[in-house]
Structures are given as C-alpha cells and as structure tokens.
Short mmCIF file of C-alpha atoms in Angstrom, two decimals:
data_model
loop_
_atom_site.label_atom_id
_atom_site.label_comp_id
_atom_site.label_asym_id
_atom_site.label_seq_id
_atom_site.Cartn_x
_atom_site.Cartn_y
_atom_site.Cartn_z
CA MET I 1 -15.72 54.86 -21.37
CA ASN I 2 -12.24 55.31 -22.75
CA ARG I 3 -9.11 53.20 -22.38
CA GLU I 4 -7.91 55.09 -19.31
CA GLN I 5 -11.27 54.54 -17.58
CA PHE I 6 -11.18 50.86 -18.53
CA TRP I 7 -7.78 50.44 -16.85
CA ILE I 8 -9.02 52.29 -13.78
CA LEU I 9 -11.94 49.84 -13.66
CA ILE I 10 -9.53 46.88 -13.76
CA GLU I 11 -7.40 48.43 -11.00
CA GLU I 12 -10.50 49.02 -8.86
CA ALA I 13 -11.51 45.39 -9.37
CA ARG I 14 -8.01 44.23 -8.39
CA GLU I 15 -8.11 46.39 -5.24
CA GLN I 16 -11.52 45.03 -4.23
CA VAL I 17 -10.75 41.30 -4.32
CA LEU I 18 -9.10 39.48 -1.46
CA ASP I 19 -6.63 37.57 -3.62
CA THR I 20 -5.18 39.38 -6.63
CA GLY I 21 -3.98 35.99 -7.84
CA ASP I 22 -7.61 34.93 -8.28
CA ASP I 23 -8.10 36.25 -11.80
CA ALA I 24 -11.66 34.93 -12.09
CA SER I 25 -12.60 37.02 -9.03
CA ILE I 26 -10.98 40.09 -10.60
CA ALA I 27 -13.02 39.52 -13.77
CA GLY I 28 -16.19 38.98 -11.74
CA ARG I 29 -15.62 42.15 -9.76
CA ALA I 30 -14.86 44.14 -12.95
CA SER I 31 -18.15 42.92 -14.38
CA GLU I 32 -19.99 43.95 -11.20
CA LEU I 33 -18.43 47.42 -11.42
CA LEU I 34 -19.49 47.71 -15.06
CA VAL I 35 -23.12 46.88 -14.21
CA CYS I 36 -23.38 50.34 -12.61
CA ARG I 37 -22.47 52.01 -15.91
CA SER I 38 -24.71 52.95 -18.81
CA SER I 39 -25.33 50.51 -21.64
CA GLN I 40 -23.18 52.69 -23.90
CA GLU I 41 -20.27 52.62 -21.44
CA ILE I 42 -20.54 48.84 -21.12
CA ALA I 43 -20.45 48.52 -24.91
CA ALA I 44 -17.45 50.86 -25.01
CA ALA I 45 -15.71 48.66 -22.43
CA GLN I 46 -16.26 45.64 -24.69
CA GLN I 47 -14.70 47.54 -27.61
CA ILE I 48 -11.70 48.52 -25.49
CA LEU I 49 -11.31 44.92 -24.37
CA TRP I 50 -11.23 43.75 -28.00
CA ASP I 51 -8.81 46.53 -28.89
CA LEU I 52 -6.48 45.32 -26.13
CA MET I 53 -6.85 41.77 -27.40
CA ALA I 54 -5.87 42.98 -30.89
CA ASP I 55 -2.94 45.01 -29.52
CA SER I 56 -1.60 41.90 -27.81
CA TYR I 57 -2.16 39.52 -30.71
CA GLN I 58 1.50 38.79 -31.33
CA HIS I 59 3.19 35.57 -32.31
CA PRO I 60 5.97 36.11 -29.71
CA LEU I 61 3.32 36.56 -26.99
CA TRP I 62 1.85 33.26 -28.12
CA ALA I 63 5.33 31.76 -27.70
CA ALA I 64 5.51 33.13 -24.16
CA ALA I 65 2.09 31.64 -23.34
CA TYR I 66 3.29 28.36 -24.86
CA ILE I 67 6.23 28.30 -22.46
CA LEU I 68 4.27 29.35 -19.37
CA ASN I 69 1.33 27.03 -19.95
CA GLY I 70 3.20 24.05 -21.36
CA GLY I 71 1.51 24.56 -24.74
CA CYS I 72 -1.06 27.00 -26.05
CA SER I 73 -3.93 26.66 -28.53
CA ASP I 74 -5.52 29.66 -30.23
CA ASP I 75 -8.25 29.69 -27.56
CA GLY I 76 -5.52 29.33 -24.95
CA LEU I 77 -3.90 32.48 -26.32
CA ASP I 78 -7.18 34.35 -25.85
CA TYR I 79 -7.46 33.13 -22.26
CA PHE I 80 -3.80 33.98 -21.62
CA ARG I 81 -4.40 37.53 -22.87
CA GLY I 82 -7.45 37.68 -20.59
CA TRP I 83 -5.12 36.80 -17.72
CA LEU I 84 -2.67 39.46 -18.87
CA ILE I 85 -5.42 42.12 -18.91
CA ALA I 86 -6.47 41.04 -15.40
CA GLN I 87 -2.95 41.91 -14.20
CA GLY I 88 -3.62 45.60 -14.87
CA ARG I 89 -2.35 48.25 -17.20
CA MET I 90 1.24 48.47 -16.00
CA VAL I 91 1.88 44.75 -16.35
CA PHE I 92 -0.05 44.49 -19.62
CA GLU I 93 1.81 47.33 -21.32
CA ARG I 94 5.19 46.25 -20.00
CA VAL I 95 4.77 42.67 -21.13
CA VAL I 96 3.36 43.57 -24.56
CA ALA I 97 6.37 45.85 -25.09
CA HIS I 98 8.92 43.38 -23.69
CA LEU I 99 7.65 39.81 -23.48
CA ASP I 100 10.53 38.43 -21.47
CA ALA I 101 9.40 40.77 -18.65
CA LEU I 102 6.93 38.00 -17.80
CA ALA I 103 9.82 36.19 -16.12
CA GLU I 104 10.09 39.07 -13.62
CA LEU I 105 6.50 38.76 -12.37
CA PRO I 106 6.36 37.16 -8.90
CA ASP I 107 3.37 34.95 -9.81
CA VAL I 108 5.15 33.67 -12.91
CA ARG I 109 8.35 32.96 -10.98
CA ALA I 110 6.42 31.15 -8.23
CA ALA I 111 4.41 29.11 -10.74
CA ALA I 112 7.44 27.91 -12.72
CA ALA I 113 8.03 24.97 -10.39
CA GLU I 114 4.34 24.19 -9.91
CA GLY I 115 3.17 24.16 -13.53
CA ILE I 116 0.28 26.57 -12.96
CA ASP I 117 -1.44 27.81 -16.13
CA PHE I 118 -2.03 31.49 -16.72
CA GLU I 119 -5.52 31.88 -18.13
CA CYS I 120 -8.58 34.01 -17.44
CA GLU I 121 -11.36 33.23 -19.87
CA GLU I 122 -13.77 35.12 -17.59
CA MET I 123 -12.05 38.44 -18.37
CA LEU I 124 -13.17 38.16 -21.99
CA SER I 125 -16.84 38.33 -21.01
CA ILE I 126 -16.89 41.06 -18.35
CA ALA I 127 -18.80 43.54 -20.54
CA TRP I 128 -21.06 40.84 -21.96
CA ASN I 129 -22.04 39.69 -18.46
CA ALA I 130 -22.44 43.26 -17.19
CA HIS I 131 -24.71 44.21 -20.08
CA GLN I 132 -26.82 41.09 -19.60
CA THR I 133 -27.20 41.81 -15.89
CA ALA I 134 -27.86 45.54 -16.34
CA THR I 135 -30.31 45.34 -19.25
CA GLY I 136 -31.48 41.75 -19.47
CA GLN I 137 -30.32 41.79 -23.09
CA GLU I 138 -27.28 40.61 -24.98
CA LEU I 139 -24.61 43.12 -25.86
CA PRO I 140 -25.27 44.41 -29.38
CA ALA I 141 -22.75 42.74 -31.68
CA ASP I 142 -23.12 45.26 -34.50
CA GLY I 143 -21.38 48.02 -32.55
CA LEU I 144 -18.08 46.18 -32.09
CA THR I 145 -15.09 46.22 -34.37
CA ILE I 146 -12.48 43.51 -34.04
CA ARG I 147 -9.31 44.40 -35.87
CA TYR I 148 -6.56 41.82 -35.70
CA PRO I 149 -3.30 42.97 -37.22
CA ASP I 150 -1.76 41.11 -40.13
CA PRO I 151 0.85 38.71 -38.80
CA ASP I 152 4.48 39.72 -39.22
CA PRO I 153 6.25 36.87 -41.05
CA ALA I 154 9.45 37.70 -39.13
CA GLU I 155 7.64 36.84 -35.88
CA ASN I 156 6.58 33.39 -37.09
CA PHE I 157 8.71 30.62 -35.63
CA ASP I 158 8.45 27.09 -34.33
CA PHE I 159 7.60 27.02 -30.62
CA ASP I 160 9.17 23.57 -30.34
CA ASP I 161 12.53 24.93 -31.57
CA HIS I 162 14.24 25.22 -28.19
CA GLN I 163 17.15 27.27 -29.51
CA GLU I 164 14.86 29.79 -31.20
CA MET I 165 12.69 30.06 -28.08
CA ALA I 166 15.77 30.59 -25.90
CA ARG I 167 17.06 33.25 -28.29
CA ARG I 168 13.76 35.14 -28.37
CA LEU I 169 12.68 34.67 -24.73
CA PRO I 170 15.86 33.94 -22.74
CA ALA I 171 14.57 34.77 -19.25
CA LEU I 172 11.35 32.78 -19.65
CA THR I 173 13.05 29.74 -21.15
CA ALA I 174 15.68 29.80 -18.37
CA LEU I 175 12.98 30.07 -15.71
CA TYR I 176 10.92 27.26 -17.15
CA LEU I 177 13.89 25.09 -18.13
CA TYR I 178 12.45 24.89 -21.59
#
C-alpha cells in the first residue's frame, strides 16, 4: 500500500458510512476495509498513518486544535490529527498547508457555537485493529519508523496569547471568539 492507496481507502470508508461527521464510524469502516488486505499492506498502512502524523506535527496546528477544542494536550493533538486524517486527503493537505482553512470547513463553522471537540482517537488504530482481526496477532512494531521533525523555534508561541493567536490564525480566532 502506498500513500495514494491509503487516501483512497479513507475516501471509500467516508463514502460507506451514513454520517461523514461520525469520525469513529469512518475509522471503523477503514479498519474493516483494511482487514481484506494482506498483512504487509496493513503494516504499510500503519507506516503511512504515522508518516501523516509526522507530516502534521506542527506547533501552529497544535494552536488550531487548542482553539477548536478549547485546549489541547499532546494526546489531544494526536486525536485531533486522527480527526483531520478522517476528513480525507483534500482537507488534510489543505489544512496542513494553510491552517486557517479550518475555519472554512462546514463542520468547524457549525461547531463553533456548540463547543464540539474535533478528535478521532480511533483513526490512530485502524491498521492495528485490522491486523489483529485479520491475523489474530499484534502488528509487528519493529517494521515501523516514526520520524517526528525537529520543532521550528519560530513556530513556538504561547497559545494563551490572544494577540499572537489572532495574528497567526485570524479566521479561526474570529470564528471562535478567542
């Protein structure tokens, strides 16, 4: 499995659930679709998932999750990125490239008044669950490489600094009256 095939899998999962706002169902369906693949493809999917997690490990994305979710721990950032992956390739790539694009997403706009959190912990274990179901064994840990980039000191800022947050993420802070 390559990255393109992974994104196709996520899109297929999104198309096959009744409510595309139910991210846990998307993750569950993605895992069910993976069960039909070989053990090697499932392991490759896990690697791609961790590569996407590394690609999106950005301090400004953490700031965006902090705004949307009313705070964000390091685990919360993982779950937020799981949610972002569940939205599909187009949304993921657009948001990673331009974080304030989150404010344009209909679900984000609708949730601003309701205080709904954006998290999908289940997305992080789709390959793990698929491998367990398909083989009865845990996914081999020795075949995975997790490469988190070194943090950029220029991206480090105080999430409680309202002026800095408004400067960096103007559309999100306006939407969430931060």
